[in-house]
Structure formats: structure tokens, C-alpha cells
Amino acid sequence: MEKLSIDIETYSDVDLAKAGVYRYVESPAFEILLFGVSVDGRPVRVYDLACGEYLPDEIIDALVSDEVLKWAYNASFERICISRWIRKVHPEAFRHYAPLGDAIGDYLNPASWRCSRIWGATLGLPLSLKGIGSVLNLDEQKMTEGAALIRYFCMPCKPTKANGMRMRNLPWQSQEKWTLFKTYNQRDVEVEQAIQQKLARFPVPDTIWEEYALDQQINDRGIAIDRTLVEQAIALDERARAVLMERMKSITHLENPNSVAQMKDWLAAQGSPMESLGKKDVAQAIPTANEPVKTVLGLRLQAAKSSVKKYQAMQTAVCADGRARGMFQFYGATRTGRWSGRMIQLQNLRRNSLPDLAEARALVRDGNFDALELLYDSVPEVLSQIVRTAFVPRKGCKFIVADFSAIEARVLSYLAGESWRMKVFAENGDIYCAAASRMFGVPVVKHGVNGELRQKGKISELALGYGGSVGALKAMGALEMGLQESELQPLVDAWREANPNIVAFWWAVDRAVKQAVQKHLDSKLGNLYFAYRSGFLFITLPSGRKLAYVKPQMGINRFGGESVTYEGVGLTKKWERLESYGPKFVENIVQATSRDILMYAMRTLRREFICAHVHDELIIECEKNTSVAEICEQMSRTPPWMPGLLLRADGYECAFYQKD
């Protein structure tokens, strides 16, 4: 036996979408209902575990073996569910892969698991089984009845007189549906196999599967949550909202100050009508508002803090051992191969800026509402500021948080050959000061001579590296920071004039892409390769990993010019034809390469207990004597496939997660 193709149907009383699979399988009610499997490509067999059938010993042996490949669509779900099931039903067979002291001991080794969803993602295809089946025009498609059958058999049901007040539906309560459910289970295995056959011309490199295994290990390990802090934060938020509501009621005399319609009517009656009560609009209106409108809008803005949702997500997802798991989707961003967040979403946590962060955290953990009200202007603001600190290392350990300095700017400069920027990095200079100095022709020193120009250099660097213009500066907040509309186009011109090689790189990439799409000719640009193969545009990165664009062709953009279009998931979350051009492809290339550099660092540090990562940052749980300098040195090692790239990682240690 060399290969299993698997799909399972399960039941749990835990909400999978909100809590994630790790918490889902911890419920005592969890069970595997149906186990569909094909051995070495033979016809699919469905084992009806819910009705008393058993898996053969050879299947059990294969599931725990590191030598037999296990394939599934979204294989992390199958692996975690099967890990739990084997530990419960066949504990003598279970084999974990945890080194001493690691928190991954409840799960089967991901090294022998393969995911067709990831395979599709490497080619820019949809992440859903239904979506990829449709795009690939498979003969075998996912059955449309599946969603209703899953709701019927896999989730708790509402007790009614008609269903005898039962809390779940069992197979014998609808034999017809159960028979159809088994067909559905079989079909999903067949669709998964069909995907493999369809994509066989584009196999996933072993390096990607090694990265996937490391990603799964980080998801298995998870990160500890201070549950006391979380519970107190939720309780304090509820109390703070009640206080804010009463204050607004006492001023406005409204029955429900949270009502947008009621609040708009009150504001109009005060001579301060507002079309929108969005947080941004309210914040902009406060400085010029008169009393009592100013106070009411300030109270409303406080009440609008959404940090409690993060705490609630932590409370929902945390496992029995106090760790939250499964927060990272490997290849979640199919255009670049970057991760996307799940459940708690570490990628968009609020930055902390409280000077007395530890003291504020301690007050929240103690539930000391009166002290928080006395010492701070806004309790919800404090809760929002300390949300990161709910993540903690296990007892006796610390966190080391290390991240790359200006990674995208370094990669872009390297690929484009912008030598003056590389010199700045080599000398550990400030790229924002250097950019401003080059743009305006004067020395710029942070907090020193011409220091006021640094902010212009910074916003230009952040907004203009990928072809952005005036609109990009506005989106980055240029007007809010005090720049005038008349200054924006000169900023764009100055930045482009200061970076001629980057501008030239945009259009060199544009020409290479068009040559591949129009003429199907391969081309090389530095250490990038462009090719058209069987309906895909491939851009090979310095690491050897490929970016894929589905069904590329020439089209007309919204400005009436010629552009490359391809199929993908757009802003509407639907599969559609998208347009792109040189600078946008450069953005994909730079962000994808930055992702590869982070993965190289993760592999370098794989013996450390990496428990989370955010953009270009690693969070490592380690012993108290672990050196920050050593971690940063290892993280800064230049990959062999980008010789000459200058990397720098900075880090710090902390007793709870925070921004330094």
C-alpha cells in the first residue's frame, strides 16, 4: 500500500466555522460517521462507522504510517479528525511526532499527508472543492445536495415536537438521506482523485510539501491564551458598554443610542446632521463638533471599539490545554502563496502604544473596572490596546518576537538593481530618510535636520513602490497626515525620479509577461523566469517556486489600454476575469519572494518552537536562556538563491505578546 485518498463525514456539537477543527474534535460528542477511502487508486469504499462498520487493520496501519501517503481535500481537517479518532478508538495504534516539551503530541505526523486544495492553490485555483471542480470542468462534480445533508447529519438540530425533541439526526431517522449521504461521501473522494489526475502535469515540488508539513506543525502547536485575561476583558467590555450607553441616554434621552436612525435624528435636531455614522466619519466630525454633540460622538466612538470580538474568538477557539490552534491557512493567498488568517486573525491585531502596558494588562486581568475608569480615558480603548497580550508562552518560558526590517523594500531594491537603496541597507540606514533625501535633494535625519521630510519619504515608500500614484498616497492617509492635494503628484514624480531602476523594472516585467502571454515565448529577467504552459502563465521566483495565473490573455483595461487578464478570485470573492499590469505583477513577485524568505527563516529555525507568525514576524516560545541575538542572526541568513541580498532581523523578548 502506497497511497490513500480519503474523505470523512463527522459530527460534533461544536461550531466548526467559529471554533476550528482542533476545538471541534475535542468535544465528547465528536465522531466520524462515514469514512470514504480509495487504496492505491482502486474504487472508493465507504465505511459506515456510524452504523457499526469497522475500518480494516491495514487501513489503520496506513493512517499512522509515515511511509503511506494520505491524500485529501483540505487534508488538515482529515488529519486532525483522524488523529483524535484513532487516539480514542485505537489508542494502541496512535503514533505522534512530538519532540520533548512540544505541544503537538495529539496529532499524526503531517509529513505523510498531501492536500489537493494546496495543489490547486499553487496553480492559482479556487480553494473550495466545488469551485476547483467547476474551473477544471471535472466529469465528477461535488454533489449540490451535500450542504443540506451536512446540516442534517453533522450538526445539532433544534428540538421540536415534530422531531421528537431530539438534538441531532441519526442515520435511521432518514434512511433515504443516509444512503444519499454515503453517495456524497464517495463522490468527494472521486472528485479529489479527479483533481489529482487533472493537475498531474503540474506536480507540487517536494519543497512545497515540506513547507506544508512545517506549517501544519505550527498549527498543531498553537499558541497559549491567558484565559483569565480573556474572560475578564469580555466582562469589562460588557460593563463599559453599559456605562457608555447610560451616559449617551442621559444626554440624548434616546431609547436606544446604538440605533443609527435614532442617533441621526438626534444629531439633525442638534444642527449637526451626519450622512454616515461609521467610525472614520465619527472620528472626523468630533474635532469641529459643538457640545453636547462632541461628547456623544466621543462616547459612540468608544463604544464602537471591536476588540471584544477578538477576545470572543479566542474564547471560542481555545483548546482544553489553553492553546489556540489552526490559525494559519497555508497558501491562503493564491496569488503569492502567503498565509491567510483563520478565526482569531493575528494578521490584523491592534498595535499597542500604551506606555504602561503591563500595568494596564494587570488591571484588566484583575477585573478592576474602577481603576481602569480612573486612570484611562476609555476602558474599551485599553481592552483594544492589550488584545495582543492575551497570547502568552507556556509556564517557565518566554516569547522571542523577531521580524525582518523593511523586507519588501529590500527585495524590490535587489530585484530591480536599485543600488543606492542597497547601499542604505548595507549601512543600516533609515530608508525613509534616505528616500526623502534623494527625492528633495537635501540631507534628512530622523528627529534632526530636515526631519519633517522623513514622513513624506515614508508615505512615498509605502504607497508608490508598485506603480501607485496620487490615489495610493490618499489611500495611505496622505491627506489625514497633513499633506495638501497639490503636493501629491510632485511626490509621485520625485519618488519615481529617485528610483529609476524600479520604474524600469515595472515595465520590463510588463514586457516579459506580455511576451509570454501573446507569443508564448519564454524569457528571463535577472533571476525571474516567465513562461506560458498549457493555459497558465508561470513566473518562476528566485527560490524556484512558481506563481501561476489561470487562462491569461490580452485584454483592455478600464482606462482603454492594453493589459493582461487572467482568471481568479476578485474583490467580490467570486471567480472572475481580473486585469493586471507590470507594477501589479511586481507587487506579486516581491510579496511572494518575501514570503519565501520568511519560509526559509522558518526552516532555519524549525527546531525552535515557532508558535505563530504575522506578515514578516515570527513568534517563538522558548526557554528563558535563549538568546534574542542568536535567533535574529539565524533569521537574517541570506537564502542561497538570492546571493547578495542584505537582510536584517530585529527582535525582543517578552512575557506576553506585544509590539516592542
PDB file of N, CA, C and O in Angstrom, residues 141-207:
ATOM      1  N   GLN A 141     -18.374  15.996 -10.333  1.00  0.00           N
ATOM      2  CA  GLN A 141     -18.501  17.244  -9.602  1.00  0.00           C
ATOM      3  C   GLN A 141     -19.043  16.984  -8.201  1.00  0.00           C
ATOM      4  O   GLN A 141     -19.748  16.006  -7.966  1.00  0.00           O
ATOM      5  N   LYS A 142     -18.704  17.871  -7.271  1.00  0.00           N
ATOM      6  CA  LYS A 142     -19.226  17.774  -5.912  1.00  0.00           C
ATOM      7  C   LYS A 142     -20.749  17.859  -5.954  1.00  0.00           C
ATOM      8  O   LYS A 142     -21.312  18.707  -6.645  1.00  0.00           O
ATOM      9  N   MET A 143     -21.424  16.988  -5.227  1.00  0.00           N
ATOM     10  CA  MET A 143     -22.886  16.942  -5.239  1.00  0.00           C
ATOM     11  C   MET A 143     -23.469  18.166  -4.533  1.00  0.00           C
ATOM     12  O   MET A 143     -23.060  18.524  -3.431  1.00  0.00           O
ATOM     13  N   THR A 144     -24.446  18.797  -5.171  1.00  0.00           N
ATOM     14  CA  THR A 144     -25.048  20.004  -4.616  1.00  0.00           C
ATOM     15  C   THR A 144     -25.877  19.719  -3.370  1.00  0.00           C
ATOM     16  O   THR A 144     -26.128  20.616  -2.562  1.00  0.00           O
ATOM     17  N   GLU A 145     -26.298  18.465  -3.200  1.00  0.00           N
ATOM     18  CA  GLU A 145     -27.099  18.116  -2.018  1.00  0.00           C
ATOM     19  C   GLU A 145     -26.266  18.070  -0.739  1.00  0.00           C
ATOM     20  O   GLU A 145     -26.805  17.962   0.374  1.00  0.00           O
ATOM     21  N   GLY A 146     -24.940  18.146  -0.884  1.00  0.00           N
ATOM     22  CA  GLY A 146     -24.055  17.929   0.254  1.00  0.00           C
ATOM     23  C   GLY A 146     -24.277  18.869   1.418  1.00  0.00           C
ATOM     24  O   GLY A 146     -24.289  18.452   2.582  1.00  0.00           O
ATOM     25  N   ALA A 147     -24.470  20.172   1.139  1.00  0.00           N
ATOM     26  CA  ALA A 147     -24.614  21.145   2.218  1.00  0.00           C
ATOM     27  C   ALA A 147     -25.812  20.820   3.101  1.00  0.00           C
ATOM     28  O   ALA A 147     -25.726  20.883   4.339  1.00  0.00           O
ATOM     29  N   ALA A 148     -26.935  20.455   2.484  1.00  0.00           N
ATOM     30  CA  ALA A 148     -28.137  20.129   3.260  1.00  0.00           C
ATOM     31  C   ALA A 148     -27.931  18.849   4.066  1.00  0.00           C
ATOM     32  O   ALA A 148     -28.388  18.739   5.216  1.00  0.00           O
ATOM     33  N   LEU A 149     -27.253  17.868   3.485  1.00  0.00           N
ATOM     34  CA  LEU A 149     -27.005  16.612   4.199  1.00  0.00           C
ATOM     35  C   LEU A 149     -26.072  16.836   5.388  1.00  0.00           C
ATOM     36  O   LEU A 149     -26.259  16.232   6.458  1.00  0.00           O
ATOM     37  N   ILE A 150     -25.080  17.697   5.216  1.00  0.00           N
ATOM     38  CA  ILE A 150     -24.164  18.013   6.321  1.00  0.00           C
ATOM     39  C   ILE A 150     -24.919  18.702   7.447  1.00  0.00           C
ATOM     40  O   ILE A 150     -24.738  18.386   8.625  1.00  0.00           O
ATOM     41  N   ARG A 151     -25.786  19.657   7.096  1.00  0.00           N
ATOM     42  CA  ARG A 151     -26.589  20.314   8.133  1.00  0.00           C
ATOM     43  C   ARG A 151     -27.468  19.295   8.869  1.00  0.00           C
ATOM     44  O   ARG A 151     -27.671  19.394  10.086  1.00  0.00           O
ATOM     45  N   TYR A 152     -27.973  18.305   8.148  1.00  0.00           N
ATOM     46  CA  TYR A 152     -28.897  17.334   8.744  1.00  0.00           C
ATOM     47  C   TYR A 152     -28.179  16.351   9.661  1.00  0.00           C
ATOM     48  O   TYR A 152     -28.625  16.095  10.790  1.00  0.00           O
ATOM     49  N   PHE A 153     -27.055  15.790   9.195  1.00  0.00           N
ATOM     50  CA  PHE A 153     -26.407  14.712   9.956  1.00  0.00           C
ATOM     51  C   PHE A 153     -25.207  15.161  10.793  1.00  0.00           C
ATOM     52  O   PHE A 153     -24.864  14.505  11.777  1.00  0.00           O
ATOM     53  N   CYS A 154     -24.549  16.250  10.423  1.00  0.00           N
ATOM     54  CA  CYS A 154     -23.258  16.598  11.032  1.00  0.00           C
ATOM     55  C   CYS A 154     -23.341  17.697  12.076  1.00  0.00           C
ATOM     56  O   CYS A 154     -22.338  18.005  12.717  1.00  0.00           O
ATOM     57  N   MET A 155     -24.505  18.301  12.238  1.00  0.00           N
ATOM     58  CA  MET A 155     -24.669  19.403  13.183  1.00  0.00           C
ATOM     59  C   MET A 155     -25.853  19.122  14.100  1.00  0.00           C
ATOM     60  O   MET A 155     -26.788  18.411  13.725  1.00  0.00           O
ATOM     61  N   PRO A 156     -25.838  19.689  15.288  1.00  0.00           N
ATOM     62  CA  PRO A 156     -27.011  19.550  16.161  1.00  0.00           C
ATOM     63  C   PRO A 156     -28.245  20.143  15.486  1.00  0.00           C
ATOM     64  O   PRO A 156     -28.134  21.061  14.664  1.00  0.00           O
ATOM     65  N   CYS A 157     -29.405  19.611  15.821  1.00  0.00           N
ATOM     66  CA  CYS A 157     -30.646  20.153  15.275  1.00  0.00           C
ATOM     67  C   CYS A 157     -31.492  20.728  16.403  1.00  0.00           C
ATOM     68  O   CYS A 157     -31.314  20.383  17.576  1.00  0.00           O
ATOM     69  N   LYS A 158     -32.386  21.599  16.054  1.00  0.00           N
ATOM     70  CA  LYS A 158     -33.257  22.218  17.044  1.00  0.00           C
ATOM     71  C   LYS A 158     -34.346  21.236  17.451  1.00  0.00           C
ATOM     72  O   LYS A 158     -35.045  20.682  16.598  1.00  0.00           O
ATOM     73  N   PRO A 159     -34.510  20.984  18.738  1.00  0.00           N
ATOM     74  CA  PRO A 159     -35.554  20.048  19.167  1.00  0.00           C
ATOM     75  C   PRO A 159     -36.951  20.636  18.962  1.00  0.00           C
ATOM     76  O   PRO A 159     -37.215  21.778  19.345  1.00  0.00           O
ATOM     77  N   THR A 160     -37.808  19.859  18.330  1.00  0.00           N
ATOM     78  CA  THR A 160     -39.199  20.266  18.094  1.00  0.00           C
ATOM     79  C   THR A 160     -40.121  19.097  18.405  1.00  0.00           C
ATOM     80  O   THR A 160     -39.681  17.941  18.496  1.00  0.00           O
ATOM     81  N   LYS A 161     -41.404  19.380  18.525  1.00  0.00           N
ATOM     82  CA  LYS A 161     -42.373  18.302  18.736  1.00  0.00           C
ATOM     83  C   LYS A 161     -42.373  17.358  17.539  1.00  0.00           C
ATOM     84  O   LYS A 161     -42.523  16.137  17.679  1.00  0.00           O
ATOM     85  N   ALA A 162     -42.205  17.926  16.333  1.00  0.00           N
ATOM     86  CA  ALA A 162     -42.244  17.106  15.116  1.00  0.00           C
ATOM     87  C   ALA A 162     -41.101  16.101  15.066  1.00  0.00           C
ATOM     88  O   ALA A 162     -41.262  14.994  14.530  1.00  0.00           O
ATOM     89  N   ASN A 163     -39.913  16.449  15.603  1.00  0.00           N
ATOM     90  CA  ASN A 163     -38.784  15.507  15.544  1.00  0.00           C
ATOM     91  C   ASN A 163     -38.577  14.773  16.864  1.00  0.00           C
ATOM     92  O   ASN A 163     -37.518  14.182  17.102  1.00  0.00           O
ATOM     93  N   GLY A 164     -39.598  14.820  17.739  1.00  0.00           N
ATOM     94  CA  GLY A 164     -39.498  14.087  18.996  1.00  0.00           C
ATOM     95  C   GLY A 164     -38.552  14.724  19.990  1.00  0.00           C
ATOM     96  O   GLY A 164     -38.055  14.049  20.890  1.00  0.00           O
ATOM     97  N   MET A 165     -38.272  16.053  19.818  1.00  0.00           N
ATOM     98  CA  MET A 165     -37.396  16.806  20.717  1.00  0.00           C
ATOM     99  C   MET A 165     -35.957  16.289  20.705  1.00  0.00           C
ATOM    100  O   MET A 165     -35.230  16.440  21.682  1.00  0.00           O
ATOM    101  N   ARG A 166     -35.535  15.712  19.599  1.00  0.00           N
ATOM    102  CA  ARG A 166     -34.156  15.218  19.525  1.00  0.00           C
ATOM    103  C   ARG A 166     -33.200  16.362  19.199  1.00  0.00           C
ATOM    104  O   ARG A 166     -33.570  17.347  18.569  1.00  0.00           O
ATOM    105  N   MET A 167     -31.929  16.193  19.617  1.00  0.00           N
ATOM    106  CA  MET A 167     -30.901  17.207  19.452  1.00  0.00           C
ATOM    107  C   MET A 167     -30.027  16.974  18.224  1.00  0.00           C
ATOM    108  O   MET A 167     -29.242  17.827  17.854  1.00  0.00           O
ATOM    109  N   ARG A 168     -30.122  15.790  17.624  1.00  0.00           N
ATOM    110  CA  ARG A 168     -29.379  15.507  16.403  1.00  0.00           C
ATOM    111  C   ARG A 168     -30.113  14.457  15.594  1.00  0.00           C
ATOM    112  O   ARG A 168     -30.970  13.729  16.122  1.00  0.00           O
ATOM    113  N   ASN A 169     -29.791  14.399  14.319  1.00  0.00           N
ATOM    114  CA  ASN A 169     -30.407  13.427  13.415  1.00  0.00           C
ATOM    115  C   ASN A 169     -29.460  12.259  13.196  1.00  0.00           C
ATOM    116  O   ASN A 169     -28.300  12.455  12.828  1.00  0.00           O
ATOM    117  N   LEU A 170     -29.946  11.050  13.399  1.00  0.00           N
ATOM    118  CA  LEU A 170     -29.163   9.830  13.252  1.00  0.00           C
ATOM    119  C   LEU A 170     -29.539   9.100  11.977  1.00  0.00           C
ATOM    120  O   LEU A 170     -30.609   9.359  11.393  1.00  0.00           O
ATOM    121  N   PRO A 171     -28.702   8.199  11.497  1.00  0.00           N
ATOM    122  CA  PRO A 171     -28.924   7.566  10.193  1.00  0.00           C
ATOM    123  C   PRO A 171     -30.310   6.948  10.036  1.00  0.00           C
ATOM    124  O   PRO A 171     -30.940   7.092   8.976  1.00  0.00           O
ATOM    125  N   TRP A 172     -30.794   6.269  11.054  1.00  0.00           N
ATOM    126  CA  TRP A 172     -32.051   5.549  10.904  1.00  0.00           C
ATOM    127  C   TRP A 172     -33.274   6.470  10.948  1.00  0.00           C
ATOM    128  O   TRP A 172     -34.388   6.019  10.729  1.00  0.00           O
ATOM    129  N   GLN A 173     -33.032   7.768  11.201  1.00  0.00           N
ATOM    130  CA  GLN A 173     -34.164   8.690  11.201  1.00  0.00           C
ATOM    131  C   GLN A 173     -34.489   9.214   9.803  1.00  0.00           C
ATOM    132  O   GLN A 173     -35.487   9.904   9.611  1.00  0.00           O
ATOM    133  N   SER A 174     -33.635   8.903   8.836  1.00  0.00           N
ATOM    134  CA  SER A 174     -33.942   9.141   7.419  1.00  0.00           C
ATOM    135  C   SER A 174     -33.009   8.270   6.592  1.00  0.00           C
ATOM    136  O   SER A 174     -31.937   8.713   6.173  1.00  0.00           O
ATOM    137  N   GLN A 175     -33.433   7.034   6.373  1.00  0.00           N
ATOM    138  CA  GLN A 175     -32.574   6.097   5.657  1.00  0.00           C
ATOM    139  C   GLN A 175     -32.280   6.572   4.237  1.00  0.00           C
ATOM    140  O   GLN A 175     -31.184   6.372   3.707  1.00  0.00           O
ATOM    141  N   GLU A 176     -33.260   7.229   3.650  1.00  0.00           N
ATOM    142  CA  GLU A 176     -33.079   7.723   2.275  1.00  0.00           C
ATOM    143  C   GLU A 176     -31.966   8.777   2.225  1.00  0.00           C
ATOM    144  O   GLU A 176     -31.086   8.736   1.358  1.00  0.00           O
ATOM    145  N   LYS A 177     -32.001   9.710   3.187  1.00  0.00           N
ATOM    146  CA  LYS A 177     -30.963  10.736   3.226  1.00  0.00           C
ATOM    147  C   LYS A 177     -29.606  10.124   3.559  1.00  0.00           C
ATOM    148  O   LYS A 177     -28.575  10.544   3.026  1.00  0.00           O
ATOM    149  N   TRP A 178     -29.613   9.120   4.434  1.00  0.00           N
ATOM    150  CA  TRP A 178     -28.346   8.496   4.812  1.00  0.00           C
ATOM    151  C   TRP A 178     -27.695   7.798   3.625  1.00  0.00           C
ATOM    152  O   TRP A 178     -26.478   7.885   3.420  1.00  0.00           O
ATOM    153  N   THR A 179     -28.497   7.118   2.831  1.00  0.00           N
ATOM    154  CA  THR A 179     -27.974   6.462   1.625  1.00  0.00           C
ATOM    155  C   THR A 179     -27.379   7.491   0.674  1.00  0.00           C
ATOM    156  O   THR A 179     -26.299   7.288   0.095  1.00  0.00           O
ATOM    157  N   LEU A 180     -28.075   8.618   0.520  1.00  0.00           N
ATOM    158  CA  LEU A 180     -27.569   9.688  -0.335  1.00  0.00           C
ATOM    159  C   LEU A 180     -26.286  10.287   0.245  1.00  0.00           C
ATOM    160  O   LEU A 180     -25.361  10.635  -0.497  1.00  0.00           O
ATOM    161  N   PHE A 181     -26.223  10.365   1.576  1.00  0.00           N
ATOM    162  CA  PHE A 181     -25.044  10.913   2.246  1.00  0.00           C
ATOM    163  C   PHE A 181     -23.814  10.035   1.976  1.00  0.00           C
ATOM    164  O   PHE A 181     -22.709  10.540   1.759  1.00  0.00           O
ATOM    165  N   LYS A 182     -23.997   8.745   1.950  1.00  0.00           N
ATOM    166  CA  LYS A 182     -22.882   7.833   1.649  1.00  0.00           C
ATOM    167  C   LYS A 182     -22.421   8.007   0.201  1.00  0.00           C
ATOM    168  O   LYS A 182     -21.220   7.961  -0.096  1.00  0.00           O
ATOM    169  N   THR A 183     -23.376   8.251  -0.695  1.00  0.00           N
ATOM    170  CA  THR A 183     -23.014   8.519  -2.092  1.00  0.00           C
ATOM    171  C   THR A 183     -22.222   9.822  -2.187  1.00  0.00           C
ATOM    172  O   THR A 183     -21.244   9.924  -2.936  1.00  0.00           O
ATOM    173  N   TYR A 184     -22.666  10.806  -1.429  1.00  0.00           N
ATOM    174  CA  TYR A 184     -21.969  12.095  -1.387  1.00  0.00           C
ATOM    175  C   TYR A 184     -20.536  11.915  -0.890  1.00  0.00           C
ATOM    176  O   TYR A 184     -19.587  12.482  -1.451  1.00  0.00           O
ATOM    177  N   ASN A 185     -20.349  11.132   0.160  1.00  0.00           N
ATOM    178  CA  ASN A 185     -19.016  10.872   0.707  1.00  0.00           C
ATOM    179  C   ASN A 185     -18.122  10.206  -0.340  1.00  0.00           C
ATOM    180  O   ASN A 185     -16.964  10.593  -0.537  1.00  0.00           O
ATOM    181  N   GLN A 186     -18.666   9.243  -1.036  1.00  0.00           N
ATOM    182  CA  GLN A 186     -17.909   8.557  -2.089  1.00  0.00           C
ATOM    183  C   GLN A 186     -17.541   9.531  -3.206  1.00  0.00           C
ATOM    184  O   GLN A 186     -16.405   9.530  -3.698  1.00  0.00           O
ATOM    185  N   ARG A 187     -18.501  10.380  -3.592  1.00  0.00           N
ATOM    186  CA  ARG A 187     -18.250  11.316  -4.683  1.00  0.00           C
ATOM    187  C   ARG A 187     -17.118  12.279  -4.345  1.00  0.00           C
ATOM    188  O   ARG A 187     -16.294  12.608  -5.210  1.00  0.00           O
ATOM    189  N   ASP A 188     -17.041  12.738  -3.101  1.00  0.00           N
ATOM    190  CA  ASP A 188     -15.980  13.674  -2.732  1.00  0.00           C
ATOM    191  C   ASP A 188     -14.598  13.052  -2.904  1.00  0.00           C
ATOM    192  O   ASP A 188     -13.647  13.722  -3.327  1.00  0.00           O
ATOM    193  N   VAL A 189     -14.457  11.773  -2.594  1.00  0.00           N
ATOM    194  CA  VAL A 189     -13.178  11.093  -2.829  1.00  0.00           C
ATOM    195  C   VAL A 189     -12.894  11.041  -4.323  1.00  0.00           C
ATOM    196  O   VAL A 189     -11.763  11.291  -4.773  1.00  0.00           O
ATOM    197  N   GLU A 190     -13.909  10.738  -5.104  1.00  0.00           N
ATOM    198  CA  GLU A 190     -13.730  10.640  -6.555  1.00  0.00           C
ATOM    199  C   GLU A 190     -13.376  11.989  -7.162  1.00  0.00           C
ATOM    200  O   GLU A 190     -12.539  12.065  -8.076  1.00  0.00           O
ATOM    201  N   VAL A 191     -13.978  13.067  -6.658  1.00  0.00           N
ATOM    202  CA  VAL A 191     -13.638  14.404  -7.144  1.00  0.00           C
ATOM    203  C   VAL A 191     -12.192  14.741  -6.784  1.00  0.00           C
ATOM    204  O   VAL A 191     -11.441  15.280  -7.600  1.00  0.00           O
ATOM    205  N   GLU A 192     -11.795  14.404  -5.562  1.00  0.00           N
ATOM    206  CA  GLU A 192     -10.416  14.644  -5.133  1.00  0.00           C
ATOM    207  C   GLU A 192      -9.431  13.895  -6.035  1.00  0.00           C
ATOM    208  O   GLU A 192      -8.398  14.443  -6.443  1.00  0.00           O
ATOM    209  N   GLN A 193      -9.752  12.662  -6.383  1.00  0.00           N
ATOM    210  CA  GLN A 193      -8.887  11.884  -7.283  1.00  0.00           C
ATOM    211  C   GLN A 193      -8.855  12.502  -8.678  1.00  0.00           C
ATOM    212  O   GLN A 193      -7.803  12.541  -9.325  1.00  0.00           O
ATOM    213  N   ALA A 194     -10.010  13.000  -9.123  1.00  0.00           N
ATOM    214  CA  ALA A 194     -10.077  13.614 -10.453  1.00  0.00           C
ATOM    215  C   ALA A 194      -9.231  14.883 -10.510  1.00  0.00           C
ATOM    216  O   ALA A 194      -8.616  15.183 -11.539  1.00  0.00           O
ATOM    217  N   ILE A 195      -9.198  15.628  -9.412  1.00  0.00           N
ATOM    218  CA  ILE A 195      -8.358  16.823  -9.349  1.00  0.00           C
ATOM    219  C   ILE A 195      -6.891  16.432  -9.513  1.00  0.00           C
ATOM    220  O   ILE A 195      -6.143  17.058 -10.279  1.00  0.00           O
ATOM    221  N   GLN A 196      -6.469  15.381  -8.806  1.00  0.00           N
ATOM    222  CA  GLN A 196      -5.089  14.917  -8.928  1.00  0.00           C
ATOM    223  C   GLN A 196      -4.754  14.549 -10.368  1.00  0.00           C
ATOM    224  O   GLN A 196      -3.686  14.898 -10.886  1.00  0.00           O
ATOM    225  N   GLN A 197      -5.671  13.843 -11.015  1.00  0.00           N
ATOM    226  CA  GLN A 197      -5.428  13.436 -12.410  1.00  0.00           C
ATOM    227  C   GLN A 197      -5.342  14.649 -13.325  1.00  0.00           C
ATOM    228  O   GLN A 197      -4.496  14.715 -14.223  1.00  0.00           O
ATOM    229  N   LYS A 198      -6.216  15.623 -13.089  1.00  0.00           N
ATOM    230  CA  LYS A 198      -6.260  16.809 -13.943  1.00  0.00           C
ATOM    231  C   LYS A 198      -4.990  17.657 -13.794  1.00  0.00           C
ATOM    232  O   LYS A 198      -4.531  18.285 -14.760  1.00  0.00           O
ATOM    233  N   LEU A 199      -4.437  17.677 -12.588  1.00  0.00           N
ATOM    234  CA  LEU A 199      -3.281  18.531 -12.313  1.00  0.00           C
ATOM    235  C   LEU A 199      -1.951  17.791 -12.430  1.00  0.00           C
ATOM    236  O   LEU A 199      -0.906  18.353 -12.113  1.00  0.00           O
ATOM    237  N   ALA A 200      -2.000  16.548 -12.886  1.00  0.00           N
ATOM    238  CA  ALA A 200      -0.805  15.699 -12.890  1.00  0.00           C
ATOM    239  C   ALA A 200       0.355  16.305 -13.690  1.00  0.00           C
ATOM    240  O   ALA A 200       1.523  16.018 -13.410  1.00  0.00           O
ATOM    241  N   ARG A 201       0.039  17.148 -14.674  1.00  0.00           N
ATOM    242  CA  ARG A 201       1.111  17.769 -15.479  1.00  0.00           C
ATOM    243  C   ARG A 201       1.908  18.789 -14.683  1.00  0.00           C
ATOM    244  O   ARG A 201       3.002  19.190 -15.094  1.00  0.00           O
ATOM    245  N   PHE A 202       1.349  19.238 -13.559  1.00  0.00           N
ATOM    246  CA  PHE A 202       1.998  20.283 -12.771  1.00  0.00           C
ATOM    247  C   PHE A 202       2.180  19.812 -11.332  1.00  0.00           C
ATOM    248  O   PHE A 202       1.524  20.321 -10.411  1.00  0.00           O
ATOM    249  N   PRO A 203       3.031  18.827 -11.103  1.00  0.00           N
ATOM    250  CA  PRO A 203       3.193  18.295  -9.737  1.00  0.00           C
ATOM    251  C   PRO A 203       3.747  19.341  -8.779  1.00  0.00           C
ATOM    252  O   PRO A 203       4.487  20.248  -9.174  1.00  0.00           O
ATOM    253  N   VAL A 204       3.372  19.211  -7.530  1.00  0.00           N
ATOM    254  CA  VAL A 204       3.859  20.110  -6.487  1.00  0.00           C
ATOM    255  C   VAL A 204       5.271  19.682  -6.099  1.00  0.00           C
ATOM    256  O   VAL A 204       5.497  18.506  -5.782  1.00  0.00           O
ATOM    257  N   PRO A 205       6.241  20.588  -6.111  1.00  0.00           N
ATOM    258  CA  PRO A 205       7.609  20.218  -5.721  1.00  0.00           C
ATOM    259  C   PRO A 205       7.651  19.712  -4.279  1.00  0.00           C
ATOM    260  O   PRO A 205       6.859  20.135  -3.431  1.00  0.00           O
ATOM    261  N   ASP A 206       8.587  18.836  -4.002  1.00  0.00           N
ATOM    262  CA  ASP A 206       8.739  18.305  -2.645  1.00  0.00           C
ATOM    263  C   ASP A 206       8.974  19.421  -1.627  1.00  0.00           C
ATOM    264  O   ASP A 206       8.560  19.317  -0.467  1.00  0.00           O
ATOM    265  N   THR A 207       9.646  20.498  -2.062  1.00  0.00           N
ATOM    266  CA  THR A 207       9.914  21.590  -1.127  1.00  0.00           C
ATOM    267  C   THR A 207       8.618  22.209  -0.604  1.00  0.00           C
ATOM    268  O   THR A 207       8.551  22.615   0.569  1.00  0.00           O
TER     269      THR A 207
END
